[in-house]
């Protein structure tokens, strides 16, 4: 299916148009001005974990170059910026003393963007947990929920009224499953039971933090961001259908049922057997706080097969540099399904974008594939909106090339190119397209 070229005029006037980043991926300055180490600082030191052996010490030097980056964001013509706060920058140990120098950095950033009329969408936890808390078990330890709640409340108290929204966690599935079960992301643990306990504690801390932040009398919209890759069965065989249902349970229903229905899906809990999370009385009600928005990060779809692993090439569709199928229709289908099954008050596409190899030639990066990707996914978002889904925003991932976790700096998702030798930023053609699209008022 091909989508017609979208136009900004097809969307409501108050639609949120943004670009997104996260602290660890762009800030650098990993120990500057009193910042403590995060689990990703530690993980990058483990040989073989990061494809190019890199780390986040410098990244995009955003901690120093933020004025230039603020200008870049403003020049794009977006009305919103999604970013995250580094918890160990503002509270080096994850408990106890606050680091005023860290708060001052975000204070300046928020001021500068607000002055340019850009709405701030803050994520409290985009994976860079203070290492000091990991030393006590990290998200597998229930105590972390209380520490996170205190951190969230302090941030909300200081900045809440200047923010357009607060998101508690970015992609709990990735933190728990890639970090605690598969061990390919920080903290590099391989234990299914710890992973499931981490899922529960991430969700519980989300609910606790929302309650506490609202307790301050704040009306700032609050929500969470999930990665909800839709799952399709590889065939219509009963075995593949059953596998797809379970995989959908593990990646989508486990989180959505907890957040919107106050229970974990029974089939998933039975499947997990002794690895299922320990849940205390009252936990599920705490998790199911009313949400002002649900953030959806969408990149691709996945197939489930009970037999041989699914080969993405068999779709015949284009594949990105991450090996992810380009399938914009999946975004329309996902948004419609979430609306139908869970009725979130508001849906935001909080991340969407693609890594492709870029060629820098005479100051031009003609990234046609990324441009097409972004354009078609904006059209796919529009298609869902047309079908009555309350989707109110789109954030391109990412503002600029950055540290792509275990892939290091080799995978480029930016609309803006970063030369990591010189830190020079150059708008790619995809950025110029987005700028043009946004100027159609
Ligand atoms: C998402 C992450 C984001 C980025 C993209 C490519 O899972 O939230 O930080 O790495 O993938």
XYZ file of C-alpha atoms and ligand atoms in Angstrom:
452
model
C 0.000 0.000 0.000
C 1.280 3.493 -0.780
C 0.214 6.568 1.113
C -0.469 9.921 -0.524
C 2.074 12.649 0.258
C 1.017 14.176 3.563
C 0.538 17.865 4.113
C 0.626 19.633 7.445
C -2.729 21.175 6.600
C -4.300 17.707 6.780
C -3.590 17.672 10.515
C -5.283 19.706 13.243
C -3.690 23.058 14.084
C -2.759 21.917 17.580
C -0.988 18.780 16.368
C 2.378 18.300 18.101
C 5.311 18.180 15.680
C 8.637 17.340 17.191
C 12.035 15.737 17.129
C 13.319 13.434 19.867
C 16.613 12.636 21.594
C 17.744 11.063 24.861
C 20.324 12.175 27.406
C 22.884 9.372 27.195
C 22.772 9.295 23.408
C 23.674 12.967 22.895
C 24.970 14.697 26.042
C 28.466 13.306 26.554
C 30.166 15.001 29.553
C 29.762 11.678 31.327
C 31.353 12.764 34.581
C 31.204 16.557 34.269
C 30.097 18.896 37.055
C 29.326 16.193 39.580
C 27.453 13.723 37.368
C 27.554 10.113 38.560
C 28.046 7.129 36.253
C 25.006 5.430 34.736
C 24.537 1.760 33.898
C 25.356 2.589 30.280
C 28.724 4.119 31.266
C 29.529 0.851 32.993
C 28.168 -1.336 30.209
C 30.226 0.437 27.538
C 33.367 -0.610 29.423
C 32.558 -4.292 28.944
C 34.539 -5.581 26.000
C 32.461 -6.685 23.044
C 29.180 -5.150 24.173
C 29.263 -2.070 21.910
C 29.754 -2.869 18.210
C 32.396 -0.199 17.565
C 33.882 -0.266 21.070
C 32.652 3.276 21.689
C 31.009 4.901 24.692
C 29.012 7.974 25.675
C 31.879 10.076 27.017
C 31.581 12.656 24.256
C 28.603 11.604 22.092
C 27.248 14.775 20.398
C 28.791 17.042 23.031
C 25.306 18.369 23.560
C 26.122 19.261 27.178
C 28.462 21.949 25.801
C 26.832 22.639 22.437
C 23.236 22.926 23.593
C 22.800 26.552 22.459
C 23.643 25.521 18.887
C 21.312 22.532 19.162
C 18.472 24.680 20.473
C 18.906 26.877 17.412
C 18.906 23.789 15.189
C 15.641 22.584 16.722
C 14.075 26.001 16.311
C 15.275 26.244 12.689
C 13.503 23.007 11.830
C 10.208 24.672 12.630
C 8.985 22.014 15.084
C 6.717 23.095 17.922
C 7.926 20.427 20.356
C 11.065 18.682 21.585
C 11.161 15.323 23.327
C 14.259 14.826 25.470
C 15.254 12.980 28.601
C 16.907 13.910 31.845
C 19.938 11.975 32.968
C 19.052 10.836 36.489
C 22.728 10.442 37.567
C 23.440 13.978 36.334
C 20.950 15.431 38.798
C 21.301 12.802 41.528
C 24.659 11.046 41.164
C 23.824 8.110 43.458
C 20.138 7.811 42.559
C 19.330 8.646 46.167
C 20.404 11.320 48.604
C 21.996 14.561 47.465
C 20.860 16.473 44.383
C 23.454 17.860 41.977
C 22.563 21.500 41.438
C 24.948 21.849 38.485
C 23.043 19.078 36.728
C 19.672 20.714 37.345
C 21.130 24.025 36.148
C 21.945 22.475 32.761
C 18.324 21.399 32.217
C 17.078 24.709 33.565
C 19.017 26.598 30.875
C 17.942 24.184 28.164
C 14.260 24.424 29.087
C 14.464 28.210 29.254
C 16.135 28.520 25.863
C 13.655 26.239 24.109
C 10.646 27.800 25.817
C 11.856 31.228 24.710
C 11.631 29.964 21.121
C 8.098 28.706 21.622
C 9.057 25.040 21.657
C 7.070 22.817 24.006
C 9.127 20.507 26.195
C 8.245 16.815 26.519
C 10.448 15.322 29.205
C 11.242 11.665 29.770
C 12.498 10.877 33.261
C 14.102 7.548 32.453
C 15.517 6.861 29.026
C 17.629 3.957 30.332
C 20.533 5.710 32.088
C 19.887 4.482 35.623
C 22.479 5.628 38.194
C 25.059 2.854 38.544
C 24.863 3.185 42.332
C 21.296 1.846 42.171
C 22.328 -0.964 39.829
C 24.830 -1.980 42.481
C 21.784 -2.679 44.653
C 19.954 -4.683 41.985
C 18.633 -1.904 39.748
C 15.118 -2.428 38.415
C 15.011 -5.959 39.807
C 15.041 -4.415 43.298
C 11.708 -3.065 44.524
C 13.504 -0.295 46.434
C 14.363 1.364 43.111
C 10.658 2.260 42.757
C 10.817 4.490 45.820
C 14.056 6.123 44.664
C 12.574 6.772 41.223
C 9.460 8.289 42.774
C 11.547 10.725 44.815
C 13.565 11.680 41.732
C 10.393 12.158 39.651
C 8.769 14.275 42.337
C 11.820 16.516 42.660
C 11.995 17.041 38.901
C 8.263 17.741 38.721
C 8.501 20.180 41.631
C 11.326 22.094 39.971
C 10.274 21.974 36.320
C 6.745 20.557 36.056
C 4.919 23.766 35.269
C 7.339 24.547 32.405
C 6.873 21.184 30.718
C 4.256 20.200 28.145
C 4.329 16.595 29.337
C 6.207 14.209 31.578
C 6.897 10.623 30.585
C 8.067 8.287 33.320
C 9.853 5.544 31.378
C 10.951 5.024 27.819
C 10.331 1.461 26.621
C 10.251 -0.700 29.763
C 10.333 -3.803 27.510
C 13.762 -2.823 26.181
C 15.173 -2.069 29.634
C 13.892 -5.329 31.083
C 14.210 -7.781 28.212
C 17.332 -6.563 26.416
C 18.949 -5.463 29.687
C 18.020 -8.196 32.186
C 17.016 -11.215 30.087
C 19.119 -11.113 26.921
C 21.977 -9.108 28.407
C 22.676 -7.242 25.163
C 21.884 -3.830 26.694
C 22.840 -2.409 30.094
C 23.024 -3.781 32.740
C 23.852 -6.958 30.788
C 22.093 -9.501 33.019
C 20.725 -12.807 31.704
C 17.862 -13.908 33.896
C 14.249 -14.185 32.857
C 12.940 -13.939 36.412
C 14.948 -10.759 37.077
C 13.718 -9.356 33.778
C 10.096 -9.959 34.705
C 10.615 -8.461 38.128
C 12.167 -5.453 36.378
C 9.068 -5.151 34.148
C 6.864 -5.100 37.229
C 9.014 -2.574 39.062
C 9.229 -0.281 36.047
C 5.441 -0.293 35.756
C 4.935 0.027 39.504
C 7.360 2.946 39.745
C 5.572 4.582 36.832
C 2.290 4.438 38.782
C 3.917 5.557 42.040
C 5.658 8.474 40.330
C 2.464 9.634 38.562
C 0.574 9.548 41.856
C 3.291 11.474 43.669
C 3.764 14.063 40.910
C 0.019 14.641 40.687
C 0.031 14.968 44.452
C 1.958 18.209 43.952
C -1.144 19.627 42.296
C 0.499 19.556 38.867
C -1.727 19.435 35.820
C 1.126 18.676 33.409
C 0.036 15.714 31.232
C 1.674 12.473 32.358
C 2.213 9.227 30.541
C 4.603 6.475 29.543
C 6.291 5.500 26.280
C 6.170 1.921 25.020
C 7.782 0.137 22.084
C 4.887 -1.793 20.626
C 6.216 -3.499 17.523
C 3.121 -5.170 16.150
C 3.432 -8.945 15.806
C 2.146 -10.753 12.745
C 1.917 -14.557 12.406
C 4.316 -15.964 9.810
C 1.472 -18.124 8.489
C -2.101 -18.982 9.371
C -1.088 -22.357 10.855
C -2.456 -22.919 14.382
C 1.125 -23.132 15.702
C 2.176 -19.798 14.192
C -1.049 -18.135 15.323
C -0.496 -19.372 18.876
C 3.127 -18.187 18.855
C 2.067 -14.762 17.551
C -0.558 -14.452 20.293
C 2.003 -15.251 22.977
C 4.637 -12.911 21.516
C 2.049 -10.137 21.316
C 1.296 -10.875 24.963
C 4.938 -10.580 25.932
C 5.598 -7.316 24.114
C 2.247 -5.506 24.114
C -0.528 -6.948 26.280
C 1.673 -7.425 29.367
C 2.215 -3.651 29.474
C -1.064 -2.401 28.047
C -3.257 -4.680 30.159
C -1.391 -3.649 33.306
C -1.590 0.062 32.512
C -5.128 0.192 31.141
C -6.869 -2.763 32.840
C -4.937 -3.174 36.063
C -4.042 -6.827 35.463
C -1.440 -8.929 33.687
C -2.781 -11.176 30.896
C -3.366 -14.659 32.274
C -1.952 -16.528 29.276
C 1.354 -14.654 29.579
C 1.572 -15.186 33.333
C 0.914 -18.940 32.887
C 3.559 -19.104 30.192
C 6.106 -17.370 32.423
C 5.378 -19.882 35.185
C 7.979 -19.505 37.971
C 9.550 -16.514 36.202
C 6.337 -14.474 36.505
C 6.818 -11.310 38.571
C 6.049 -11.196 42.284
C 3.165 -8.801 42.699
C 2.099 -7.382 46.055
C -1.449 -6.516 46.918
C -2.327 -3.042 45.644
C 0.436 -2.986 43.019
C -1.844 -3.422 40.018
C -4.133 -0.583 41.089
C -1.087 1.658 41.503
C 0.140 0.761 38.017
C -3.228 1.518 36.398
C -3.184 5.275 37.046
C -5.254 7.240 34.560
C -2.882 8.350 31.818
C -3.046 11.635 29.955
C -1.253 10.114 26.984
C 0.361 6.965 25.736
C 3.606 7.396 23.797
C 4.176 4.889 21.014
C 7.602 4.282 19.512
C 7.220 2.610 16.148
C 9.972 1.480 13.788
C 8.913 -1.828 12.226
C 6.769 -4.914 12.636
C 7.806 -8.408 13.638
C 6.723 -11.870 12.595
C 6.269 -14.868 14.838
C 6.959 -18.325 13.612
C 6.800 -21.579 15.532
C 9.384 -23.111 13.206
C 12.360 -21.598 11.454
C 13.180 -17.991 12.337
C 11.389 -15.493 10.116
C 13.491 -13.984 7.343
C 12.781 -10.307 6.847
C 13.839 -10.566 3.181
C 10.752 -12.652 2.483
C 8.545 -9.580 2.909
C 10.053 -8.103 -0.250
C 10.017 -4.719 1.475
C 12.899 -2.358 1.963
C 15.066 -3.014 5.035
C 16.925 -0.316 7.014
C 20.538 -0.353 8.165
C 19.287 -1.935 11.415
C 17.823 -4.801 9.387
C 14.297 -3.583 10.153
C 11.553 -3.879 7.522
C 10.050 -0.582 6.347
C 6.316 -1.040 6.904
C 4.432 2.238 7.465
C 1.059 0.493 7.383
C 2.017 -1.214 10.630
C 1.870 2.170 12.356
C -1.687 2.828 11.151
C -2.718 -0.679 12.187
C -1.053 -0.392 15.589
C -2.629 2.973 16.419
C -6.074 1.695 15.368
C -5.671 -1.463 17.417
C -4.578 0.412 20.559
C -7.538 2.727 20.190
C -9.927 -0.164 19.739
C -8.589 -2.390 22.524
C -7.574 0.139 25.185
C -8.992 3.575 24.302
C -6.062 5.737 25.427
C -7.195 9.311 25.883
C -4.406 10.550 23.634
C -1.768 8.765 21.580
C 1.539 10.350 20.621
C 4.005 8.849 18.175
C 6.984 9.580 20.409
C 9.629 8.001 18.161
C 9.749 7.033 14.516
C 12.693 7.053 12.158
C 15.257 5.005 10.311
C 18.978 4.297 10.149
C 20.468 4.317 6.682
C 24.033 4.741 5.538
C 24.537 8.385 4.637
C 26.828 9.874 2.071
C 28.168 13.329 2.825
C 29.020 15.087 -0.439
C 29.866 18.767 -0.708
C 27.792 19.653 2.317
C 24.772 17.671 1.103
C 23.352 14.432 2.490
C 20.806 13.160 0.042
C 19.111 10.638 2.350
C 16.175 9.779 0.116
C 15.354 6.565 1.957
C 15.073 8.296 5.334
C 13.073 11.125 3.814
C 10.626 8.617 2.272
C 10.447 6.739 5.559
C 9.517 9.805 7.592
C 7.075 11.087 4.977
C 5.281 7.737 4.692
C 5.029 7.286 8.463
C 3.585 10.767 8.852
C 1.048 9.740 6.217
C 0.407 6.509 8.143
C -0.202 8.572 11.285
C -2.635 10.706 9.342
C -4.473 7.610 8.106
C -5.066 6.534 11.722
C -6.242 10.026 12.598
C -8.693 9.865 9.702
C -10.091 6.660 11.178
C -10.934 8.426 14.417
C -7.859 7.499 16.472
C -6.966 10.307 18.916
C -3.351 10.616 17.804
C -2.090 14.088 18.622
C 1.614 14.215 17.860
C 4.574 12.903 15.907
C 8.225 13.044 16.975
C 10.918 12.087 14.482
C 13.747 9.965 15.869
C 16.142 11.562 15.973
C 17.104 15.197 15.903
C 20.676 14.188 15.090
C 22.953 11.180 14.667
C 23.955 9.906 18.081
C 25.138 6.997 20.219
C 22.871 4.174 19.103
C 23.335 1.966 22.192
C 24.936 -1.411 21.431
C 25.441 -0.327 17.803
C 27.660 2.590 18.862
C 27.976 5.452 16.381
C 27.700 3.285 13.280
C 23.920 3.502 12.932
C 22.697 6.953 12.008
C 19.093 7.890 12.768
C 19.485 11.676 12.637
C 17.624 14.131 10.476
C 20.757 16.154 11.131
C 24.141 14.663 10.300
C 26.842 14.802 12.955
C 30.506 14.573 12.055
C 31.820 12.915 15.213
C 35.373 14.152 14.575
C 34.480 17.834 14.363
C 30.979 17.808 15.925
C 29.748 19.698 12.905
C 25.979 19.438 12.343
C 24.539 19.434 8.812
C 20.883 19.198 7.896
C 20.246 16.113 5.777
C 17.685 16.318 2.993
C 15.208 14.556 5.298
C 15.547 17.472 7.727
C 15.046 19.945 4.893
C 11.937 18.043 3.822
C 10.546 18.055 7.381
C 11.286 21.773 7.635
C 9.433 22.398 4.374
C 6.513 20.191 5.463
C 6.266 22.065 8.765
C 6.286 25.435 7.038
C 2.983 24.620 5.251
C 0.799 26.306 7.784
C 14.425 3.102 20.526
C 15.070 3.959 21.600
C 15.859 5.118 21.070
C 16.624 4.778 19.814
C 15.731 4.084 18.813
C 16.405 3.754 17.514
O 14.194 1.837 21.016
O 14.085 4.447 22.466
O 16.686 5.585 22.102
O 17.739 4.059 20.110
O 15.191 2.931 19.375
